[in-house]
CSV table of N, CA, C and O in Angstrom, one decimal:
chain,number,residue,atom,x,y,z
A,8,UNK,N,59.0,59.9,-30.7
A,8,UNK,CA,57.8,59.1,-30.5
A,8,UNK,C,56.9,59.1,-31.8
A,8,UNK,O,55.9,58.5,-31.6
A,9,UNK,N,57.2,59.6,-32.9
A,9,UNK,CA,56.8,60.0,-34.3
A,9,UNK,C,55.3,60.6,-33.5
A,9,UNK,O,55.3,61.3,-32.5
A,10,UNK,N,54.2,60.1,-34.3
A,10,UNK,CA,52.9,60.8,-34.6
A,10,UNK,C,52.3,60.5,-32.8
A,10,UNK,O,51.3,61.1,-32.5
A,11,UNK,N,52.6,59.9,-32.1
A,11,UNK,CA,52.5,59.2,-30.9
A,11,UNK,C,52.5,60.2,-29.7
A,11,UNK,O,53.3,60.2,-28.9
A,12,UNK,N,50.8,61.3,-29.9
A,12,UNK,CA,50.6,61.8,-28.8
A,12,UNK,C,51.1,61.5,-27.3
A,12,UNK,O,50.7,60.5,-26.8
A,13,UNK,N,52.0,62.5,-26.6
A,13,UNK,CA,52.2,61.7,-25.2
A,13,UNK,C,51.4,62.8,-24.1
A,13,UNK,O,51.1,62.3,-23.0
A,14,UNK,N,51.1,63.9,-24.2
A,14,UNK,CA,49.9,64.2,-23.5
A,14,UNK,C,48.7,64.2,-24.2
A,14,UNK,O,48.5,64.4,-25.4
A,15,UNK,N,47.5,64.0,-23.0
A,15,UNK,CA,46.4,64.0,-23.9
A,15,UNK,C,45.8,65.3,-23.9
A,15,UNK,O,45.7,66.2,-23.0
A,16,UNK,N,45.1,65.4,-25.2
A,16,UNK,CA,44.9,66.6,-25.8
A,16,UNK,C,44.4,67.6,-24.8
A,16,UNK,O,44.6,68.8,-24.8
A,17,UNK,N,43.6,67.1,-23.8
A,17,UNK,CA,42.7,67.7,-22.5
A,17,UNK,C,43.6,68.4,-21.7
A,17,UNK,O,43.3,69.4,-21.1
A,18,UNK,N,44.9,67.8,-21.7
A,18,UNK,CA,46.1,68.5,-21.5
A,18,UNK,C,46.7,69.7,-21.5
A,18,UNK,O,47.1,70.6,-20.8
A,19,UNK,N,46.8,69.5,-22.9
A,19,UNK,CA,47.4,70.4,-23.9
A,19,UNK,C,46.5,71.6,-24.8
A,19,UNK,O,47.0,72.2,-25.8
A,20,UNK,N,45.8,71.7,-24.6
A,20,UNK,CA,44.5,72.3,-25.5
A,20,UNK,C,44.6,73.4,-24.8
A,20,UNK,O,45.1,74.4,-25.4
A,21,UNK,N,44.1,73.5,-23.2
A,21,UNK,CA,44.2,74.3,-22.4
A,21,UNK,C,45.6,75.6,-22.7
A,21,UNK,O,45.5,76.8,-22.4
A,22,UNK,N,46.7,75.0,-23.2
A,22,UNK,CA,48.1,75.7,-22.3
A,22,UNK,C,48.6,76.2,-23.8
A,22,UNK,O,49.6,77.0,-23.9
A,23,UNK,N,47.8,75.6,-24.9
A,23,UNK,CA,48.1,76.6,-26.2
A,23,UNK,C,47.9,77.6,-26.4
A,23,UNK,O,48.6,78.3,-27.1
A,24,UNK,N,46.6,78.1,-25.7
A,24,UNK,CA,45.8,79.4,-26.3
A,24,UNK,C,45.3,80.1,-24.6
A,24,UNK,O,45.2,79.6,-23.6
A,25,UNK,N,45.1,81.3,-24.9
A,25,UNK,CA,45.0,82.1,-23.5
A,25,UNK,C,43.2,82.6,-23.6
A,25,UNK,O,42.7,83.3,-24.5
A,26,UNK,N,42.4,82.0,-22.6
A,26,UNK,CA,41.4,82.5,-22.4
A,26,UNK,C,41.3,84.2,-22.0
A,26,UNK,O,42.1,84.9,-21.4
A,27,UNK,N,39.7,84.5,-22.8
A,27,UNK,CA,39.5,86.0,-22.1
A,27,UNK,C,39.4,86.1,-20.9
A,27,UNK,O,38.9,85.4,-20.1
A,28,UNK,N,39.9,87.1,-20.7
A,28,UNK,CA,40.0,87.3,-18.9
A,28,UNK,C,41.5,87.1,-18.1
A,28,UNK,O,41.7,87.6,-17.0
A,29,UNK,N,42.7,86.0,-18.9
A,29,UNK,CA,43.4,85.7,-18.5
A,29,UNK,C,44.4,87.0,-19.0
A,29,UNK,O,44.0,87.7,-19.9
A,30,UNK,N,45.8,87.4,-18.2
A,30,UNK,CA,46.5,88.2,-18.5
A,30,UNK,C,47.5,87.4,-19.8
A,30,UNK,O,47.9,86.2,-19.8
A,31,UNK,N,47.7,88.4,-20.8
A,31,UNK,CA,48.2,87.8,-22.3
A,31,UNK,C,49.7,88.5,-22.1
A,31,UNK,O,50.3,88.3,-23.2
A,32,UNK,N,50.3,89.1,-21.3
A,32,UNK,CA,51.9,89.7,-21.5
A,32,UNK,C,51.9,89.4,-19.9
A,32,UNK,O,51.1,90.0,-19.1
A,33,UNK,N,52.7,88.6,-19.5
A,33,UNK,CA,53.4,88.9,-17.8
A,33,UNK,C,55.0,88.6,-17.8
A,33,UNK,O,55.3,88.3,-19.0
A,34,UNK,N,55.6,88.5,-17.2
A,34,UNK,CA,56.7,88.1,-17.1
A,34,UNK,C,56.8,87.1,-15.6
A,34,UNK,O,55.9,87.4,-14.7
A,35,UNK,N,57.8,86.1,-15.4
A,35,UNK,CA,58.4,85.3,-14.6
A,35,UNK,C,58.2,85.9,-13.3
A,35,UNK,O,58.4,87.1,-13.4
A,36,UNK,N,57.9,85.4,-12.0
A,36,UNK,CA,57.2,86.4,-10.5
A,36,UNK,C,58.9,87.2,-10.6
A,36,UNK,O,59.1,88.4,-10.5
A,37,UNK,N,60.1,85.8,-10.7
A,37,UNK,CA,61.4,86.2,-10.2
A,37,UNK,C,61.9,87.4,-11.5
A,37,UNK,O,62.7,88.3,-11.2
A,38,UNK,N,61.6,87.4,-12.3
A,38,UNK,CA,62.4,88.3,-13.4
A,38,UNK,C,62.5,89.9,-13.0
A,38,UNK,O,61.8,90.4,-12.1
A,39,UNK,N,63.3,90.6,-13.6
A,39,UNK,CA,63.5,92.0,-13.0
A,39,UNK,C,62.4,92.4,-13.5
A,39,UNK,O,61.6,92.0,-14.2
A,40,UNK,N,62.7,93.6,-12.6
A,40,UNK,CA,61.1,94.6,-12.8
A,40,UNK,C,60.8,94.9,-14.4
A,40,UNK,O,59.9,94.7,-15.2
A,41,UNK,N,62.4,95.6,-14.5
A,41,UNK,CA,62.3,96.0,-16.4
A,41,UNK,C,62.3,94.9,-17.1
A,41,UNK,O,62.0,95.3,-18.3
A,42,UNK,N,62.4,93.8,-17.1
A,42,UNK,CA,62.5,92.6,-18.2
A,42,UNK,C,61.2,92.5,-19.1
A,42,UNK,O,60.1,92.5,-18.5
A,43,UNK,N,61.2,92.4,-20.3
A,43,UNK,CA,60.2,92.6,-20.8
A,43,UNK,C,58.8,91.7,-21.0
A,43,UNK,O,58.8,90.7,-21.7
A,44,UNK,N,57.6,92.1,-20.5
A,44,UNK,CA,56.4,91.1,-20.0
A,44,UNK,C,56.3,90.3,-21.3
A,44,UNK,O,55.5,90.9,-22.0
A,45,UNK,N,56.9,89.1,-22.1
A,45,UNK,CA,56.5,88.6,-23.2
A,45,UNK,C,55.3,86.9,-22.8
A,45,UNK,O,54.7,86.2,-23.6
A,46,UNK,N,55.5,86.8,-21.5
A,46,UNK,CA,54.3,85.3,-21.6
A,46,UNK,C,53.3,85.4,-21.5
A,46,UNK,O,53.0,86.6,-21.4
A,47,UNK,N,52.0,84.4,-21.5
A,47,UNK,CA,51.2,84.6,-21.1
A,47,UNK,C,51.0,83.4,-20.0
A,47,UNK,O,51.7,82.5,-19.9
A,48,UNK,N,49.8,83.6,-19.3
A,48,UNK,CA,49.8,82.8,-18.0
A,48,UNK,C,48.5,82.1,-17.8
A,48,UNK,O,47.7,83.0,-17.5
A,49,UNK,N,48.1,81.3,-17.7
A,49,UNK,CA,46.5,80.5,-16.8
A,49,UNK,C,46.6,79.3,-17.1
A,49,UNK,O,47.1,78.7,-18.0
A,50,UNK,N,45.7,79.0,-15.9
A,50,UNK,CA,45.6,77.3,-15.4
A,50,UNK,C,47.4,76.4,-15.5
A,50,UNK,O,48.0,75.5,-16.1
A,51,UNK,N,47.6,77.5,-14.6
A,51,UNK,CA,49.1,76.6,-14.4
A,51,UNK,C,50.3,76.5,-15.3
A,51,UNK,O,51.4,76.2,-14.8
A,52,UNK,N,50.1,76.8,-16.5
A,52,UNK,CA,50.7,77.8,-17.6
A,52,UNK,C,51.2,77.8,-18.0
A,52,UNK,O,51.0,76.9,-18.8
A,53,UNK,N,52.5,78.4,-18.3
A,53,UNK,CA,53.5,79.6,-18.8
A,53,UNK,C,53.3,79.5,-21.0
A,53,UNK,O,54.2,78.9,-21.6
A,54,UNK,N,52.5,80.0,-21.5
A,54,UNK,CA,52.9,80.3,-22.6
A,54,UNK,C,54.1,81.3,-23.0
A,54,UNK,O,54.4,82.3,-22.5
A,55,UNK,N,54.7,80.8,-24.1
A,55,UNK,CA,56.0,81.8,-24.0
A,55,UNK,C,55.7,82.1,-25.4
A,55,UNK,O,56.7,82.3,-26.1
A,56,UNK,N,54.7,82.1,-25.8
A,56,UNK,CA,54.4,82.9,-27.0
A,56,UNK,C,55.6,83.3,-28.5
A,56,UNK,O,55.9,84.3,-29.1
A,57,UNK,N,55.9,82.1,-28.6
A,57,UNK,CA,57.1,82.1,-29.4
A,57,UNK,C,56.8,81.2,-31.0
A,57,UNK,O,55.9,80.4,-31.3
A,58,UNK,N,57.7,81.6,-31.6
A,58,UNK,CA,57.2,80.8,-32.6
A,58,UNK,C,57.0,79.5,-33.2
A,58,UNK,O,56.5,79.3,-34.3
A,59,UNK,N,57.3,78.8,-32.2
A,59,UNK,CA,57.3,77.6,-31.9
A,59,UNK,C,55.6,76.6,-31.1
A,59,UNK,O,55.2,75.5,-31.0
A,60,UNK,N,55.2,77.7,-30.7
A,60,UNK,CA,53.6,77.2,-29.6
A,60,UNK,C,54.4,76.8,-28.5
A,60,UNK,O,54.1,75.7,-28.2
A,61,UNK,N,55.3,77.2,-27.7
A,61,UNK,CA,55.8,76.5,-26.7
A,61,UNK,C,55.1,76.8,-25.6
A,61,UNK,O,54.4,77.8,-25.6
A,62,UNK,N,55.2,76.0,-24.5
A,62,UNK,CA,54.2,76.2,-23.1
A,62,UNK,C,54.8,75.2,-22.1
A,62,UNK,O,55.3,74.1,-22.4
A,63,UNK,N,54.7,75.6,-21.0
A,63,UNK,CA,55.4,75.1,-19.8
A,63,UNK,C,54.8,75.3,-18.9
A,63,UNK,O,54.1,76.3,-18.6
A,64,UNK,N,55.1,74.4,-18.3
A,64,UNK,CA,54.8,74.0,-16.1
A,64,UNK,C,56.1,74.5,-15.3
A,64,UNK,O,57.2,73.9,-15.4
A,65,UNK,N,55.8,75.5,-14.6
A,65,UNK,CA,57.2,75.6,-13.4
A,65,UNK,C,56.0,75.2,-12.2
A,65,UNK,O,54.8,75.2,-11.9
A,66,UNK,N,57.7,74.7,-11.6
A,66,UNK,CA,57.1,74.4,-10.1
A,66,UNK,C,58.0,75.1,-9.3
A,66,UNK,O,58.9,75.9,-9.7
A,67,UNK,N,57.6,74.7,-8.0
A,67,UNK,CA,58.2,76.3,-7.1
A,67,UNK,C,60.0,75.7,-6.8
A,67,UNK,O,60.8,76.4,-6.3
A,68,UNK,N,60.2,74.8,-7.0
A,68,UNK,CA,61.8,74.3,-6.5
A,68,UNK,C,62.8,74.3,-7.9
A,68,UNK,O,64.0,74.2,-8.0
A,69,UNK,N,61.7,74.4,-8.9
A,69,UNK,CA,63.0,74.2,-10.3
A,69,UNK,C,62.6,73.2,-11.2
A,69,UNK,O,63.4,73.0,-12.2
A,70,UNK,N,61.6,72.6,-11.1
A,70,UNK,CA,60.9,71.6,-11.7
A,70,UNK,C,60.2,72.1,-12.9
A,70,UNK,O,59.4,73.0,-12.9
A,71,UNK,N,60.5,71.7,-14.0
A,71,UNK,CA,60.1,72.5,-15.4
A,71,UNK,C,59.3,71.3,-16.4
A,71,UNK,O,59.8,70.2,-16.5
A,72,UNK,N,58.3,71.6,-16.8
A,72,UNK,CA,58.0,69.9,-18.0
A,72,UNK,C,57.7,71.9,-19.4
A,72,UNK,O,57.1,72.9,-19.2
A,73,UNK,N,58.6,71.4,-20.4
A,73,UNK,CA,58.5,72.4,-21.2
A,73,UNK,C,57.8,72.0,-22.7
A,73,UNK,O,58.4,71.0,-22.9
A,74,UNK,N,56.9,72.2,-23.8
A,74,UNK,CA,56.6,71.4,-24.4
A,74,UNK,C,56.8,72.4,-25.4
A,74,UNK,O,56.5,73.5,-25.0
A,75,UNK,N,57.3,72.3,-26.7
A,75,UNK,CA,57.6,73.1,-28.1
A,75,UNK,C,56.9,72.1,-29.1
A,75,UNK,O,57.4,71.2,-29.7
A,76,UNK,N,55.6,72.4,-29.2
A,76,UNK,CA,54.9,71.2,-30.8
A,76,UNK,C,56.1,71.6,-31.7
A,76,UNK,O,57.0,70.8,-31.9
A,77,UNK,N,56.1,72.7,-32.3
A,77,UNK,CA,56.5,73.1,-33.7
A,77,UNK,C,58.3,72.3,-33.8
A,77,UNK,O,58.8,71.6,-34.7
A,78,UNK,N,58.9,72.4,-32.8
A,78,UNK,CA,60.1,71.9,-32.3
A,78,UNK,C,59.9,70.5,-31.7
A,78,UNK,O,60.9,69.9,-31.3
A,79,UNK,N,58.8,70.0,-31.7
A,79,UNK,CA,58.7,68.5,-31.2
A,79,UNK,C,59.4,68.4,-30.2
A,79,UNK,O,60.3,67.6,-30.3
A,80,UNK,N,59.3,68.7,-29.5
A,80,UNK,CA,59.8,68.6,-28.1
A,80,UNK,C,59.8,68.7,-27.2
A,80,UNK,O,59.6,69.9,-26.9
A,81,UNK,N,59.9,67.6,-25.9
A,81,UNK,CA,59.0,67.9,-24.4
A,81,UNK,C,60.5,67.6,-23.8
A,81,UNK,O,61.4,66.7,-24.2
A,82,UNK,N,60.6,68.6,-22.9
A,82,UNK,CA,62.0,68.3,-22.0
A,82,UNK,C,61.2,68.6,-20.4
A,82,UNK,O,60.2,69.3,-20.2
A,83,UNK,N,61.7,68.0,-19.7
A,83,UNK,CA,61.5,67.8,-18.1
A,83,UNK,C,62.4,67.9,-16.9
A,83,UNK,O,63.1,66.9,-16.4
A,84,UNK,N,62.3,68.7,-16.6
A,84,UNK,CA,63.8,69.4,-15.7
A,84,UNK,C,63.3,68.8,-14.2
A,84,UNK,O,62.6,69.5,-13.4
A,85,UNK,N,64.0,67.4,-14.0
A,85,UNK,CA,63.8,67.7,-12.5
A,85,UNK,C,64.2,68.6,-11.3
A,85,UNK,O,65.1,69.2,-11.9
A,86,UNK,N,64.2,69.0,-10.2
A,86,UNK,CA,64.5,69.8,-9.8
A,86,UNK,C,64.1,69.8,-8.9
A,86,UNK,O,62.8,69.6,-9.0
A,87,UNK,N,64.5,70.0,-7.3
A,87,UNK,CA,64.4,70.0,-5.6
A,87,UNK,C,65.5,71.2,-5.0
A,87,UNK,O,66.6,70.7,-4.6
A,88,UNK,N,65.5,72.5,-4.8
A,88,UNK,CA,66.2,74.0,-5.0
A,88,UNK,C,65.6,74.8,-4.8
A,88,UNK,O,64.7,74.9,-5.6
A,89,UNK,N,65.5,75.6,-3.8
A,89,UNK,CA,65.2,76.4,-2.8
A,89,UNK,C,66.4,77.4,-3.6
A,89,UNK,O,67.6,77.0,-3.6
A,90,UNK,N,65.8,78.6,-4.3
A,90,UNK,CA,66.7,79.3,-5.1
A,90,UNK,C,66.6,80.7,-4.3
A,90,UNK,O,65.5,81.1,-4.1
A,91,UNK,N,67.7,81.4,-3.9
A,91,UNK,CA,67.5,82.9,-3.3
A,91,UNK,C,67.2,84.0,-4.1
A,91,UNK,O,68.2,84.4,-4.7
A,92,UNK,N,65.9,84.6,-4.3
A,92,UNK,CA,65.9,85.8,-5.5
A,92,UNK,C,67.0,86.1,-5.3
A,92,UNK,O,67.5,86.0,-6.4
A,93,UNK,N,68.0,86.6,-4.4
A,93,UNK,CA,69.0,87.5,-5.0
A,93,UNK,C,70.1,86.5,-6.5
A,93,UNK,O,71.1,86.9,-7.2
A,94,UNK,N,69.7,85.4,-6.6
A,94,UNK,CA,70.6,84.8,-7.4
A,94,UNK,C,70.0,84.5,-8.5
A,94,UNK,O,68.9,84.2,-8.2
A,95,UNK,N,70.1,84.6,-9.6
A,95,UNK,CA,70.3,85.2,-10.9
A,95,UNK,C,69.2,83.2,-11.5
A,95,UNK,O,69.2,82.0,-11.5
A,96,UNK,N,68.7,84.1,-11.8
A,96,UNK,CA,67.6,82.4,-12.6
A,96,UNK,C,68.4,81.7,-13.8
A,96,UNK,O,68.9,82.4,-14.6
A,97,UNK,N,68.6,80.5,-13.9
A,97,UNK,CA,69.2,80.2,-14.9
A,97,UNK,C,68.1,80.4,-16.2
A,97,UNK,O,66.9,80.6,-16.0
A,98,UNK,N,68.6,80.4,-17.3
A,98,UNK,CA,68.1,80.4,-18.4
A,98,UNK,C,67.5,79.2,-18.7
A,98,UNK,O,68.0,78.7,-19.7
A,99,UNK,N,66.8,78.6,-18.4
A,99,UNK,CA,66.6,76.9,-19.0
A,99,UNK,C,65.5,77.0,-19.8
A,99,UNK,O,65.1,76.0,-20.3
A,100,UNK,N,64.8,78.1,-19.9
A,100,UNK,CA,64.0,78.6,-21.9
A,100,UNK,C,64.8,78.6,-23.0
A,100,UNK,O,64.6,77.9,-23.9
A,101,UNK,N,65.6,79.6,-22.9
A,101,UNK,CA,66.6,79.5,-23.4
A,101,UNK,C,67.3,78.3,-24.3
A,101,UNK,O,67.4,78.1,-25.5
A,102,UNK,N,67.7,77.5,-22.8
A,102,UNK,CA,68.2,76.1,-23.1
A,102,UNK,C,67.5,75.5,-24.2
A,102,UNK,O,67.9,75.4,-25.4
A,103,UNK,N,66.2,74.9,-23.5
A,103,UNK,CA,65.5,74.5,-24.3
A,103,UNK,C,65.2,74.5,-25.3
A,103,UNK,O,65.1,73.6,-26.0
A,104,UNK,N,65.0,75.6,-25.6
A,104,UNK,CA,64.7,76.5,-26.9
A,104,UNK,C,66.2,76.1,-28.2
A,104,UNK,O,66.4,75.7,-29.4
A,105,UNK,N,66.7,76.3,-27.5
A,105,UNK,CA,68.1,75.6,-28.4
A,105,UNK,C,68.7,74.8,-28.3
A,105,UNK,O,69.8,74.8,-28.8
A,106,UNK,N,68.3,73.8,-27.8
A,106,UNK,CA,68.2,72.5,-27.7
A,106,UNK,C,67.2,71.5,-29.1
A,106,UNK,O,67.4,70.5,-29.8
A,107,UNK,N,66.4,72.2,-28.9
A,107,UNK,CA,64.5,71.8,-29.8
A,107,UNK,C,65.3,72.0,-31.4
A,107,UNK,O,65.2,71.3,-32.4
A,108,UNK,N,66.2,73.4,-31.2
A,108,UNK,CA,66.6,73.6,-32.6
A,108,UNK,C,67.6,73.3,-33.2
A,108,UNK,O,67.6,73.0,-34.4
A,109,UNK,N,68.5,73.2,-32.5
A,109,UNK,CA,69.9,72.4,-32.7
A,109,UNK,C,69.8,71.0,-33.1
A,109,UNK,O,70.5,70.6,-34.0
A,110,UNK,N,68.7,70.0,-32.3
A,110,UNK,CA,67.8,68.8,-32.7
A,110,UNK,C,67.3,68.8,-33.7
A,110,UNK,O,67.6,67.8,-34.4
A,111,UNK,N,66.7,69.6,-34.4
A,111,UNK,CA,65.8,70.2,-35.7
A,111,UNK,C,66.7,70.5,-36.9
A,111,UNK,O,66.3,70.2,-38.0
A,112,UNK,N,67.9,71.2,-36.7
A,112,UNK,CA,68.8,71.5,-37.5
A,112,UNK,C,68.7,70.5,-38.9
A,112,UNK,O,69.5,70.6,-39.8
């Protein structure tokens, strides 16, 4: 979309940076206990504190809008999935994440 903001900044402003008071290391509700707390979290959230400024929306069935500035890239995972903690989360950070770079390449 070149220079062609698609959320508006009132948006995005919020989900870059972690207010005081907000917790700055959590991990995923579903992730194992030991997995290591690398996000941070508020107003709906998920910073993933990477080198890229990446930040994301989960919803509760699998629904992901993921946004990487540095990687230019907004990916949007629809999703309707009723998932059983005992079953293993897919990776789709991961994905994304090498998706944004492999694009970038």
């Amino acid at each position: 979309m070149g220079d062609r903001q698609v959320l508006p900044e009132a948006v995005t402003a919020p989900a870059r940076s972690v207010p005081d008071g907000c917790p700055r290391r959590v991990r995923f509700p579903a992730a194992p206990a030991d997995s290591p707390a690398t996000l941070s979290y508020h107003d709906l959230w998920w910073i993933l504190n990477d080198p890229y400024g990446s930040f994301m929306a989960s919803g509760i069935h699998g629904q992901r809008l993921f946004v990487s500035p540095a990687l230019d890239l907004v990916v949007v995972h629809y999703a309707s999935q009723v998932v059983s903690p005992a079953v293993p989360q897919v990776p789709l950070v991961q994905a994304f994440l090498s998706i944004g770079a492999h694009l970038n390449a």
